[in-house]
């Protein structure tokens, strides 16, 4: 298994541009997440999904959109990029069944710079 | 909304000493509390977790304690080694919510 795969690993955007961060997992996990990590600020939840066709906002959803058309894929869309979106983005997935809360498996991260 | 506070933000110890990191949470419905370790330039990885029906859990040199009444939980690392140097994150979520909220992180430095 490749686990959680994110692309691209690095990207520089100009203010106002748009882009999509891709995330795919091959572990048949039902839950998927997008976090952003700013220096010294920990991991902030942007959006998460509990299954195909279902998404929900996290702590910092403004300026982002997601979709979950399949179990495997959970792309994150940035519209009208702003310098405040400069960060490292982590996609993660986990398996939940009943009351069992599973371990999050993270991708390698995508470093985005908005200039 | 949900919030997880973590202290200290940085911690420096001598090799062989113990390290303690503390977290408090605001959502009284939280009942799952994992700890993740992130080495420099790497992705976070789970090191230990605890559920609300347990007060303490140990795994070799690491242990986690939970006080649901006070809404705080702690990570204890004994006999620290240089390879324990990393950023540690606590987190909390509800039983079936799936929404895992992280603390701000603690940068642990173990000096040889």
PDB file of C-alpha atoms in Angstrom, chain B residues 11-102:
ATOM      1  CA  UNK B  11      10.711  21.751  26.532  1.00  0.00           C
ATOM      2  CA  UNK B  12      14.399  20.999  26.944  1.00  0.00           C
ATOM      3  CA  UNK B  13      15.608  18.081  29.070  1.00  0.00           C
ATOM      4  CA  UNK B  14      18.826  16.190  29.642  1.00  0.00           C
ATOM      5  CA  UNK B  15      19.114  12.684  28.283  1.00  0.00           C
ATOM      6  CA  UNK B  16      17.746  10.244  30.834  1.00  0.00           C
ATOM      7  CA  UNK B  17      15.398  12.749  32.449  1.00  0.00           C
ATOM      8  CA  UNK B  18      11.607  12.588  32.208  1.00  0.00           C
ATOM      9  CA  UNK B  19       9.451  14.906  30.110  1.00  0.00           C
ATOM     10  CA  UNK B  20       5.816  15.814  30.727  1.00  0.00           C
ATOM     11  CA  UNK B  21       3.502  17.577  28.285  1.00  0.00           C
ATOM     12  CA  UNK B  22       0.025  18.666  29.348  1.00  0.00           C
ATOM     13  CA  UNK B  23      -3.186  19.341  27.428  1.00  0.00           C
ATOM     14  CA  UNK B  24      -6.634  20.599  28.315  1.00  0.00           C
ATOM     15  CA  UNK B  25      -9.752  20.336  26.170  1.00  0.00           C
ATOM     16  CA  UNK B  26     -12.991  22.260  26.092  1.00  0.00           C
ATOM     17  CA  UNK B  27     -15.510  19.812  24.588  1.00  0.00           C
ATOM     18  CA  UNK B  28     -16.865  17.672  27.416  1.00  0.00           C
ATOM     19  CA  UNK B  29     -18.137  15.148  24.835  1.00  0.00           C
ATOM     20  CA  UNK B  30     -14.565  14.314  23.789  1.00  0.00           C
ATOM     21  CA  UNK B  31     -13.564  10.782  24.628  1.00  0.00           C
ATOM     22  CA  UNK B  32     -10.617   9.926  22.393  1.00  0.00           C
ATOM     23  CA  UNK B  33      -7.185  11.463  23.066  1.00  0.00           C
ATOM     24  CA  UNK B  34      -4.245  10.573  20.828  1.00  0.00           C
ATOM     25  CA  UNK B  35      -0.681  11.857  20.841  1.00  0.00           C
ATOM     26  CA  UNK B  36       1.309  12.340  17.639  1.00  0.00           C
ATOM     27  CA  UNK B  37       5.038  12.795  17.161  1.00  0.00           C
ATOM     28  CA  UNK B  38       6.431  14.817  14.275  1.00  0.00           C
ATOM     29  CA  UNK B  39      10.126  14.684  13.520  1.00  0.00           C
ATOM     30  CA  UNK B  40      11.685  17.566  11.625  1.00  0.00           C
ATOM     31  CA  UNK B  41      10.446  17.651   8.039  1.00  0.00           C
ATOM     32  CA  UNK B  42       8.350  14.519   8.482  1.00  0.00           C
ATOM     33  CA  UNK B  43       4.655  13.756   8.782  1.00  0.00           C
ATOM     34  CA  UNK B  44       2.974  13.324  12.208  1.00  0.00           C
ATOM     35  CA  UNK B  45       2.708   9.743  13.459  1.00  0.00           C
ATOM     36  CA  UNK B  46       0.626   8.279  16.263  1.00  0.00           C
ATOM     37  CA  UNK B  47       2.634   7.209  19.321  1.00  0.00           C
ATOM     38  CA  UNK B  48      -0.073   6.470  21.876  1.00  0.00           C
ATOM     39  CA  UNK B  49      -3.765   7.089  22.463  1.00  0.00           C
ATOM     40  CA  UNK B  50      -6.263   6.770  25.287  1.00  0.00           C
ATOM     41  CA  UNK B  51     -10.026   6.516  25.489  1.00  0.00           C
ATOM     42  CA  UNK B  52     -12.187   8.031  28.183  1.00  0.00           C
ATOM     43  CA  UNK B  53     -12.968   4.724  29.887  1.00  0.00           C
ATOM     44  CA  UNK B  54      -9.285   4.405  30.830  1.00  0.00           C
ATOM     45  CA  UNK B  55      -7.352   6.621  33.245  1.00  0.00           C
ATOM     46  CA  UNK B  56      -3.831   5.656  32.213  1.00  0.00           C
ATOM     47  CA  UNK B  57      -2.088   3.784  29.451  1.00  0.00           C
ATOM     48  CA  UNK B  58       1.572   2.820  29.109  1.00  0.00           C
ATOM     49  CA  UNK B  59       3.740   1.683  26.234  1.00  0.00           C
ATOM     50  CA  UNK B  60       7.362   1.114  27.210  1.00  0.00           C
ATOM     51  CA  UNK B  61       8.832   4.556  28.020  1.00  0.00           C
ATOM     52  CA  UNK B  62       5.718   6.556  27.229  1.00  0.00           C
ATOM     53  CA  UNK B  63       2.503   6.874  29.182  1.00  0.00           C
ATOM     54  CA  UNK B  64      -0.622   8.967  28.973  1.00  0.00           C
ATOM     55  CA  UNK B  65      -2.925   9.920  31.834  1.00  0.00           C
ATOM     56  CA  UNK B  66      -6.455  11.292  31.573  1.00  0.00           C
ATOM     57  CA  UNK B  67      -8.533  13.267  34.069  1.00  0.00           C
ATOM     58  CA  UNK B  68     -12.011  13.617  32.553  1.00  0.00           C
ATOM     59  CA  UNK B  69     -13.354  15.624  35.469  1.00  0.00           C
ATOM     60  CA  UNK B  70     -10.708  18.297  34.989  1.00  0.00           C
ATOM     61  CA  UNK B  71     -10.673  17.821  31.194  1.00  0.00           C
ATOM     62  CA  UNK B  72      -6.954  17.407  30.931  1.00  0.00           C
ATOM     63  CA  UNK B  73      -4.542  14.714  29.821  1.00  0.00           C
ATOM     64  CA  UNK B  74      -0.779  14.393  29.847  1.00  0.00           C
ATOM     65  CA  UNK B  75       2.048  12.622  28.049  1.00  0.00           C
ATOM     66  CA  UNK B  76       4.918  11.272  30.120  1.00  0.00           C
ATOM     67  CA  UNK B  77       8.199  10.177  28.562  1.00  0.00           C
ATOM     68  CA  UNK B  78      10.705   8.517  30.879  1.00  0.00           C
ATOM     69  CA  UNK B  79      14.425   7.923  30.323  1.00  0.00           C
ATOM     70  CA  UNK B  80      14.457  10.343  27.418  1.00  0.00           C
ATOM     71  CA  UNK B  81      16.837   9.765  24.524  1.00  0.00           C
ATOM     72  CA  UNK B  82      18.088  12.136  21.796  1.00  0.00           C
ATOM     73  CA  UNK B  83      15.824  10.394  19.267  1.00  0.00           C
ATOM     74  CA  UNK B  84      12.840  11.528  21.319  1.00  0.00           C
ATOM     75  CA  UNK B  85      13.578  15.075  20.109  1.00  0.00           C
ATOM     76  CA  UNK B  86      10.580  16.121  18.001  1.00  0.00           C
ATOM     77  CA  UNK B  87       7.355  18.092  18.109  1.00  0.00           C
ATOM     78  CA  UNK B  88       4.578  16.355  20.035  1.00  0.00           C
ATOM     79  CA  UNK B  89       0.894  17.070  19.461  1.00  0.00           C
ATOM     80  CA  UNK B  90      -2.038  16.147  21.624  1.00  0.00           C
ATOM     81  CA  UNK B  91      -5.521  15.909  20.132  1.00  0.00           C
ATOM     82  CA  UNK B  92      -9.124  15.232  21.106  1.00  0.00           C
ATOM     83  CA  UNK B  93     -12.261  14.045  19.374  1.00  0.00           C
ATOM     84  CA  UNK B  94     -15.734  12.756  20.137  1.00  0.00           C
ATOM     85  CA  UNK B  95     -16.578   9.070  20.045  1.00  0.00           C
ATOM     86  CA  UNK B  96     -17.959   8.993  16.532  1.00  0.00           C
ATOM     87  CA  UNK B  97     -17.337  12.548  15.420  1.00  0.00           C
ATOM     88  CA  UNK B  98     -14.135  11.950  13.531  1.00  0.00           C
ATOM     89  CA  UNK B  99     -13.265  15.611  13.936  1.00  0.00           C
ATOM     90  CA  UNK B 100      -9.826  15.482  15.517  1.00  0.00           C
ATOM     91  CA  UNK B 101      -8.687  18.803  17.007  1.00  0.00           C
ATOM     92  CA  UNK B 102      -4.980  19.241  17.744  1.00  0.00           C
TER      93      UNK B 102
END
